[in-house]
Coordinates of N, CA, C and O in Angstrom, one line a residue:
M1 N 111.2 69.6 97.0 CA 112.2 70.6 96.6 C 112.1 71.8 98.0 O 111.1 72.1 98.0
S2 N 113.6 72.1 98.9 CA 113.0 73.4 99.5 C 113.8 74.9 98.8 O 114.7 74.3 97.5
Y3 N 113.3 75.7 98.9 CA 113.7 76.9 98.2 C 114.0 78.2 99.5 O 113.5 78.1 100.3
V4 N 115.4 78.5 99.2 CA 116.2 79.4 99.8 C 115.1 80.8 99.8 O 115.4 81.7 100.7
A5 N 115.2 81.2 98.5 CA 114.1 82.7 98.5 C 113.2 82.9 97.4 O 113.2 81.6 96.7
E6 N 112.1 83.5 97.4 CA 111.1 83.7 96.6 C 110.9 84.8 96.4 O 110.9 86.1 97.4
G7 N 110.1 85.4 95.5 CA 109.6 86.5 95.0 C 108.4 86.7 94.0 O 107.9 86.0 94.1
Y8 N 108.1 87.7 93.6 CA 107.3 88.4 92.3 C 107.6 87.4 91.2 O 109.1 87.5 90.9
N9 N 106.9 86.8 90.6 CA 107.5 86.2 89.2 C 107.0 87.2 87.9 O 105.8 87.5 87.7
S10 N 108.0 87.4 87.2 CA 108.0 88.0 86.4 C 106.9 87.5 85.2 O 106.2 88.5 84.8
F11 N 107.4 86.4 85.1 CA 106.1 85.6 84.0 C 106.2 84.3 83.9 O 107.1 83.5 84.5
E12 N 105.1 83.8 84.1 CA 105.2 82.4 83.9 C 106.1 81.1 82.5 O 105.6 81.9 81.8
T13 N 106.5 80.5 83.3 CA 107.7 79.9 82.4 C 108.1 78.5 82.5 O 108.5 78.2 84.3
K14 N 108.3 77.1 82.1 CA 108.7 76.2 82.2 C 110.5 75.9 82.3 O 110.5 75.2 83.0
K15 N 110.8 77.5 81.9 CA 112.5 77.5 82.2 C 112.6 77.5 83.2 O 112.4 78.1 83.9
S16 N 113.3 76.4 83.6 CA 114.0 77.1 85.3 C 115.8 76.2 85.0 O 116.1 75.6 85.5
P17 N 116.1 77.5 84.5 CA 117.6 77.8 84.8 C 118.4 77.5 85.8 O 117.9 77.9 86.7
S18 N 119.6 76.5 85.7 CA 120.4 76.9 87.2 C 122.1 77.1 86.7 O 122.2 77.3 85.5
G19 N 122.3 77.8 87.9 CA 123.8 78.6 87.6 C 124.1 78.9 88.7 O 123.7 78.7 89.9
I20 N 125.2 79.5 89.0 CA 126.1 80.4 90.2 C 125.5 81.8 90.2 O 125.6 82.4 89.2
V21 N 125.0 81.9 91.2 CA 124.7 83.6 91.2 C 126.1 84.4 91.4 O 126.8 84.3 91.9
K22 N 125.6 85.3 90.7 CA 126.8 86.6 90.8 C 126.5 87.6 90.9 O 125.2 88.3 90.0
Y23 N 126.5 88.0 92.0 CA 126.1 89.7 92.0 C 126.7 90.5 91.8 O 127.9 90.6 91.3
L24 N 125.6 91.3 90.6 CA 126.3 92.6 90.0 C 125.8 93.8 90.8 O 124.5 94.4 90.3
P25 N 126.8 94.5 91.3 CA 126.6 95.9 91.7 C 126.7 97.2 90.7 O 126.1 98.4 90.9
D26 N 127.4 96.9 90.0 CA 127.7 98.2 88.9 C 127.9 97.9 87.6 O 127.9 96.7 87.2
P27 N 127.8 99.0 86.4 CA 128.3 98.2 85.1 C 129.3 97.6 84.8 O 129.5 97.2 84.4
K28 N 130.5 97.9 85.4 CA 132.0 97.4 85.8 C 131.7 95.9 85.9 O 132.7 95.3 84.9
S29 N 130.9 95.6 86.8 CA 130.7 94.1 87.2 C 130.2 93.3 85.9 O 130.4 92.3 85.3
V30 N 129.1 93.9 85.2 CA 128.4 93.4 84.0 C 129.4 93.5 82.8 O 129.3 92.2 82.5
I31 N 130.0 94.2 82.8 CA 131.1 94.6 81.4 C 132.4 93.2 81.9 O 132.1 92.4 81.0
A32 N 132.5 92.9 83.0 CA 133.8 91.9 83.4 C 133.1 90.6 83.3 O 133.6 89.9 82.8
L33 N 131.8 90.6 83.5 CA 131.5 89.2 83.4 C 130.9 88.8 82.1 O 131.4 87.6 81.7
I34 N 130.4 89.8 81.5 CA 130.3 89.9 79.5 C 131.5 89.1 78.8 O 131.5 88.4 78.7
Q35 N 132.5 89.6 79.5 CA 134.0 89.7 78.9 C 134.8 88.4 79.2 O 135.7 87.2 78.3
S36 N 134.5 88.1 80.4 CA 134.8 86.9 80.8 C 134.2 85.2 80.0 O 135.0 84.4 80.1
G37 N 133.2 85.8 78.9 CA 132.5 84.4 78.5 C 131.8 83.7 79.2 O 131.6 82.7 78.8
K38 N 131.6 84.0 80.6 CA 130.7 82.7 81.3 C 129.7 83.4 81.7 O 129.0 82.8 82.8
L39 N 129.1 84.3 80.8 CA 127.4 84.9 81.2 C 126.6 83.6 81.3 O 125.4 83.4 82.4
K40 N 126.5 82.7 80.5 CA 125.6 81.8 80.6 C 125.6 80.8 82.0 O 124.7 79.7 81.6
E41 N 126.9 80.9 82.8 CA 127.1 80.0 83.6 C 126.3 80.6 84.9 O 126.6 80.0 85.8
H42 N 125.9 81.9 85.0 CA 125.5 82.6 86.3 C 123.9 83.2 86.4 O 123.1 83.2 85.1
I43 N 123.5 82.8 87.3 CA 122.3 83.5 87.4 C 122.6 84.8 88.1 O 123.6 85.1 89.2
L44 N 122.0 86.0 87.2 CA 122.5 87.2 88.2 C 121.4 87.9 89.1 O 120.4 87.9 89.0
L45 N 121.9 88.5 89.9 CA 121.6 88.7 91.4 C 121.8 90.4 91.2 O 122.9 90.8 91.2
V46 N 120.4 91.3 91.2 CA 120.9 92.8 91.1 C 119.9 93.3 92.1 O 119.2 92.8 93.1
Q47 N 120.4 94.5 92.8 CA 119.4 95.3 93.7 C 118.6 95.4 93.1 O 117.1 95.1 93.9
G48 N 117.9 96.2 92.2 CA 116.6 96.9 91.9 C 116.1 96.4 90.2 O 116.8 96.1 89.4
G49 N 114.9 96.4 90.3 CA 113.9 96.2 88.9 C 114.3 97.3 88.0 O 114.0 97.0 86.4
T50 N 115.3 98.3 88.6 CA 115.3 99.7 87.4 C 117.1 99.0 87.2 O 117.3 100.5 86.6
T51 N 117.5 98.5 87.3 CA 118.9 98.0 87.0 C 119.3 98.2 85.6 O 119.3 97.2 85.2
T52 N 119.0 99.5 84.8 CA 119.4 99.4 83.5 C 120.6 99.1 83.0 O 120.5 98.7 82.0
F53 N 121.7 99.0 84.0 CA 123.3 98.8 83.5 C 123.3 97.3 83.0 O 124.1 96.5 82.8
L54 N 122.0 96.5 83.2 CA 122.2 95.0 82.9 C 121.6 94.6 81.7 O 122.4 93.5 81.2
A55 N 120.9 95.5 81.2 CA 120.8 95.1 79.3 C 121.8 94.5 78.5 O 121.3 93.7 77.7
P56 N 123.2 95.1 79.1 CA 123.8 94.4 77.9 C 123.9 92.8 78.3 O 123.9 92.1 77.0
A57 N 123.9 92.4 79.5 CA 124.1 91.2 79.7 C 122.5 90.1 79.1 O 122.6 89.1 79.1
L58 N 121.3 90.8 79.2 CA 120.3 90.7 78.9 C 120.4 90.1 77.3 O 119.8 88.7 77.0
S59 N 120.8 90.9 76.7 CA 121.1 90.9 75.0 C 121.8 89.7 74.6 O 121.7 89.6 73.7
M60 N 122.8 89.6 75.7 CA 123.9 88.5 75.0 C 123.3 87.0 76.1 O 124.6 86.1 75.9
G61 N 122.7 87.1 76.0 CA 122.0 85.7 76.1 C 122.0 85.0 78.2 O 122.2 83.9 78.3
A62 N 121.6 86.6 78.9 CA 121.8 85.9 80.2 C 120.9 84.8 80.7 O 119.5 84.8 80.0
I63 N 120.7 83.9 81.4 CA 119.8 82.5 81.8 C 118.6 83.3 82.7 O 117.7 82.1 82.7
G64 N 119.1 84.3 83.6 CA 118.2 84.1 84.6 C 118.4 85.0 85.6 O 120.0 85.6 85.6
V65 N 117.2 86.0 86.1 CA 117.8 87.5 87.1 C 117.0 87.0 88.1 O 115.7 86.6 88.3
I66 N 117.8 87.2 89.2 CA 117.2 87.3 90.6 C 117.1 89.0 91.1 O 118.6 89.6 91.2
T67 N 116.2 89.8 91.6 CA 116.3 91.2 91.7 C 116.0 91.1 93.3 O 114.8 90.6 93.8
M68 N 116.5 92.1 93.8 CA 116.2 92.1 95.8 C 115.3 93.2 95.7 O 114.9 93.6 97.2
S69 N 114.7 94.1 94.7 CA 113.4 95.3 94.5 C 113.0 95.1 93.6 O 113.9 94.8 92.6
G70 N 111.4 95.8 93.4 CA 111.2 96.4 91.8 C 110.1 95.1 91.6 O 110.1 94.2 92.2
A71 N 109.2 95.4 90.6 CA 107.9 94.9 90.3 C 107.9 94.3 88.9 O 109.0 94.6 88.4
P72 N 107.6 93.2 88.7 CA 107.3 92.6 87.4 C 107.1 93.7 86.0 O 107.1 94.0 85.0
E73 N 106.6 94.9 86.8 CA 106.2 96.1 85.9 C 107.3 97.3 85.7 O 107.5 97.9 84.7
S74 N 108.3 96.5 86.2 CA 109.7 97.5 86.3 C 110.3 97.2 85.0 O 110.3 96.3 84.2
H75 N 111.3 98.2 84.7 CA 112.4 97.7 83.6 C 112.9 96.1 83.7 O 112.9 95.8 82.0
L76 N 113.7 95.6 84.4 CA 114.2 94.4 84.1 C 113.0 93.5 84.0 O 113.1 92.4 83.5
G77 N 111.5 94.0 84.9 CA 110.5 92.5 84.6 C 110.0 92.9 83.2 O 109.8 91.7 82.5
I78 N 109.9 93.8 82.7 CA 109.7 93.9 80.8 C 110.8 93.5 80.1 O 110.2 92.3 79.4
L79 N 111.9 93.5 80.4 CA 112.8 93.1 79.6 C 113.2 91.4 79.4 O 113.3 90.9 78.8
S80 N 112.7 91.0 80.9 CA 112.7 89.5 81.1 C 111.6 88.8 80.5 O 111.7 88.0 79.8
R81 N 110.7 89.5 80.3 CA 109.4 88.7 79.6 C 109.9 89.0 77.8 O 109.8 88.0 77.2
E82 N 111.0 90.0 77.5 CA 110.8 90.2 75.9 C 111.8 89.2 75.8 O 111.5 88.9 74.5
F83 N 113.0 89.2 76.5 CA 113.8 88.2 76.1 C 113.4 86.8 76.8 O 114.3 85.7 76.4
Q84 N 112.4 86.3 77.3 CA 111.7 85.4 77.9 C 113.1 84.5 78.7 O 113.2 83.5 78.7
M85 N 113.1 85.3 79.7 CA 114.6 84.8 80.8 C 113.7 85.2 81.8 O 113.4 86.3 82.6
P86 N 113.4 83.5 82.6 CA 113.0 83.7 84.0 C 113.9 84.7 85.0 O 114.8 85.0 84.9
C87 N 112.7 85.6 86.0 CA 113.4 86.9 86.9 C 112.2 86.6 88.2 O 111.3 86.5 87.8
V88 N 113.2 86.3 89.1 CA 112.3 86.2 90.9 C 112.8 87.7 90.8 O 113.9 88.1 91.6
M89 N 111.5 88.6 91.5 CA 111.9 90.2 91.6 C 111.6 90.4 93.1 O 110.5 89.7 93.9
T90 N 112.3 91.3 93.7 CA 112.1 91.4 95.1 C 112.1 90.2 96.0 O 111.3 90.0 96.8
A91 N 113.1 89.6 95.7 CA 113.1 88.1 96.4 C 113.4 88.4 97.7 O 114.0 89.5 98.2
Y92 N 113.1 87.9 98.5 CA 113.4 87.7 99.9 C 113.7 86.3 100.5 O 113.3 85.2 99.8
L93 N 114.6 86.1 101.6 CA 114.9 84.9 102.0 C 114.3 84.2 103.1 O 113.2 84.6 103.6
T94 N 113.5 82.5 102.8 CA 112.3 82.3 103.0 C 112.8 81.9 104.4 O 112.0 82.0 105.5
E95 N 113.7 81.8 105.3 CA 114.3 81.7 106.2 C 114.5 82.9 107.2 O 114.6 83.0 108.5
S96 N 113.6 84.3 106.6 CA 114.1 85.1 107.1 C 112.8 86.0 107.1 O 111.9 86.1 106.5
D97 N 112.7 87.0 108.2 CA 111.3 87.9 108.3 C 111.8 89.0 107.8 O 111.0 90.2 107.2
S98 N 112.8 89.4 106.9 CA 113.4 90.3 106.3 C 112.7 90.6 105.4 O 113.0 89.4 104.1
R99 N 112.2 91.6 104.8 CA 111.6 92.2 103.4 C 111.9 93.7 102.9 O 112.4 94.5 103.6
Y100 N 112.3 93.6 101.8 CA 112.4 95.1 101.0 C 111.0 95.7 101.5 O 109.9 95.3 101.2
V101 N 111.7 97.1 101.5 CA 110.6 98.2 102.1 C 110.9 99.4 101.6 O 111.7 99.8 101.1
T102 N 109.8 99.7 100.4 CA 109.8 100.7 99.7 C 109.8 102.2 100.5 O 109.3 102.4 101.4
G103 N 111.3 102.9 100.2 CA 111.4 104.0 100.9 C 111.8 104.0 102.0 O 112.3 104.8 102.7
G104 N 112.1 102.3 102.8 CA 112.9 102.4 104.0 C 114.7 102.3 103.6 O 115.0 102.0 102.4
N105 N 115.1 101.9 104.8 CA 116.5 101.6 104.7 C 116.5 99.8 104.5 O 116.7 99.6 105.6
N106 N 117.2 99.6 103.3 CA 117.2 98.1 103.1 C 118.8 97.6 102.7 O 118.9 96.7 102.4
E107 N 119.7 98.4 103.4 CA 121.0 97.9 103.0 C 121.3 96.9 104.1 O 121.7 95.6 103.4
A108 N 120.6 96.4 105.0 CA 120.7 94.9 105.8 C 120.3 94.0 105.5 O 120.6 92.6 104.8
H109 N 119.0 94.1 104.3 CA 118.3 93.2 103.7 C 119.3 92.7 102.8 O 119.1 91.6 102.1
F110 N 119.4 94.0 102.0 CA 120.3 93.7 100.6 C 121.3 92.6 101.0 O 122.1 92.0 100.1
A111 N 122.0 92.9 102.2 CA 123.6 92.3 102.9 C 122.9 90.9 102.7 O 124.1 90.1 102.4
A112 N 122.0 90.8 103.4 CA 121.9 89.5 103.6 C 121.6 88.2 102.7 O 121.9 87.3 102.7
M113 N 120.5 89.0 101.6 CA 120.8 88.1 100.3 C 121.8 88.0 99.5 O 122.0 86.9 99.0
I114 N 123.1 89.1 99.6 CA 124.2 88.8 98.7 C 124.7 87.8 99.6 O 125.2 86.7 98.9
K115 N 124.8 87.6 100.8 CA 125.6 86.9 101.6 C 125.2 85.4 101.4 O 125.8 84.3 101.2
A116 N 123.8 85.4 101.5 CA 122.8 84.0 101.1 C 123.2 83.4 99.8 O 123.3 82.2 99.5
L117 N 122.8 84.5 98.8 CA 123.2 83.8 97.5 C 124.5 83.9 96.7 O 124.8 83.2 95.7
D118 N 125.4 85.0 96.7 CA 126.3 85.5 95.9 C 127.4 83.7 96.2 O 127.7 83.3 96.9
G119 N 127.4 83.5 94.9 CA 128.4 82.3 94.5 C 127.8 81.0 94.8 O 128.5 79.9 94.8
K120 N 126.7 80.7 95.3 CA 125.8 79.7 95.4 C 125.1 79.0 94.0 O 124.7 79.7 93.1
K121 N 125.1 77.7 93.9 CA 124.6 77.3 93.0 C 122.9 77.1 93.2 O 122.6 76.6 94.3
V122 N 122.1 77.7 91.9 CA 120.8 78.2 92.5 C 119.7 77.3 91.0 O 120.4 77.5 90.0
Q123 N 118.6 77.0 91.2 CA 117.9 77.0 90.4 C 116.6 77.8 90.3 O 115.9 77.8 91.4
L124 N 116.2 78.6 89.3 CA 115.1 79.3 89.2 C 113.8 78.6 88.9 O 113.7 77.6 88.2
H125 N 112.6 78.8 89.5 CA 111.3 78.0 89.1 C 110.4 78.9 88.9 O 109.7 79.8 89.9
C126 N 110.0 79.4 88.0 CA 109.0 80.6 87.7 C 108.0 80.1 86.8 O 107.1 80.8 86.0
E127 N 107.2 78.9 87.3 CA 106.4 78.2 86.6 C 104.8 78.7 87.0 O 103.7 78.8 86.8
G128 N 104.9 79.2 88.4 CA 103.6 79.5 89.4 C 103.7 81.3 88.4 O 104.1 82.2 88.0
R129 N 102.0 81.4 88.5 CA 101.7 82.5 88.1 C 102.3 83.7 88.6 O 102.6 85.2 88.1
E130 N 102.1 84.3 90.3 CA 102.6 85.0 90.7 C 103.5 84.8 91.3 O 104.4 86.0 91.8
T131 N 104.3 83.7 91.9 CA 105.6 83.6 92.5 C 106.8 83.0 91.7 O 106.3 81.8 91.6
G132 N 107.6 83.5 92.1 CA 108.9 83.0 91.6 C 109.7 82.2 92.9 O 109.8 83.0 94.2
R133 N 110.3 81.1 92.5 CA 111.2 80.7 93.8 C 112.7 80.2 93.2 O 113.0 80.0 92.0
V134 N 113.8 80.3 94.5 CA 115.0 79.8 94.0 C 115.2 78.8 94.9 O 115.4 78.9 96.0
A135 N 115.5 77.7 94.1 CA 116.2 76.7 94.9 C 117.6 76.1 94.9 O 118.6 76.8 94.4
L136 N 117.9 76.2 96.3 CA 119.2 75.9 96.4 C 120.0 74.5 95.8 O 119.3 73.4 96.3
L137 N 120.7 74.7 95.2 CA 121.6 73.1 94.6 C 122.7 72.6 95.2 O 123.4 73.9 95.7
S138 N 123.2 71.6 95.4 CA 124.4 71.4 96.3 C 125.0 71.3 95.3 O 125.3 71.1 94.1

């Protein structure tokens, strides 16, 4: 299996949810997804591990999360473990040299991640101790 992205694994799990990646840039987009009734069809893509506005989606049954920054010790890392929801953090595209840089200008990195993943069907693989992976499905 080839992986389009990988990052830190929030916790080890044999769960490997699949769904369409949905980029959620703000609280309004989270509410809209919840109200659509299609939350469980999506793997959620957010900018950071401190994205607290994602909490309602987690409590309502989100199946998986990909963050573009943040560590397993961050807000979303902790919540993903509490909800037992697979979470790949500080993800990067495997075919790119672009990586998130703490304190740096990461706009181009975020834009590339969103372009590559948003709207694509993926499966999360979080059985590894440290590395979580994102497989592109056809």
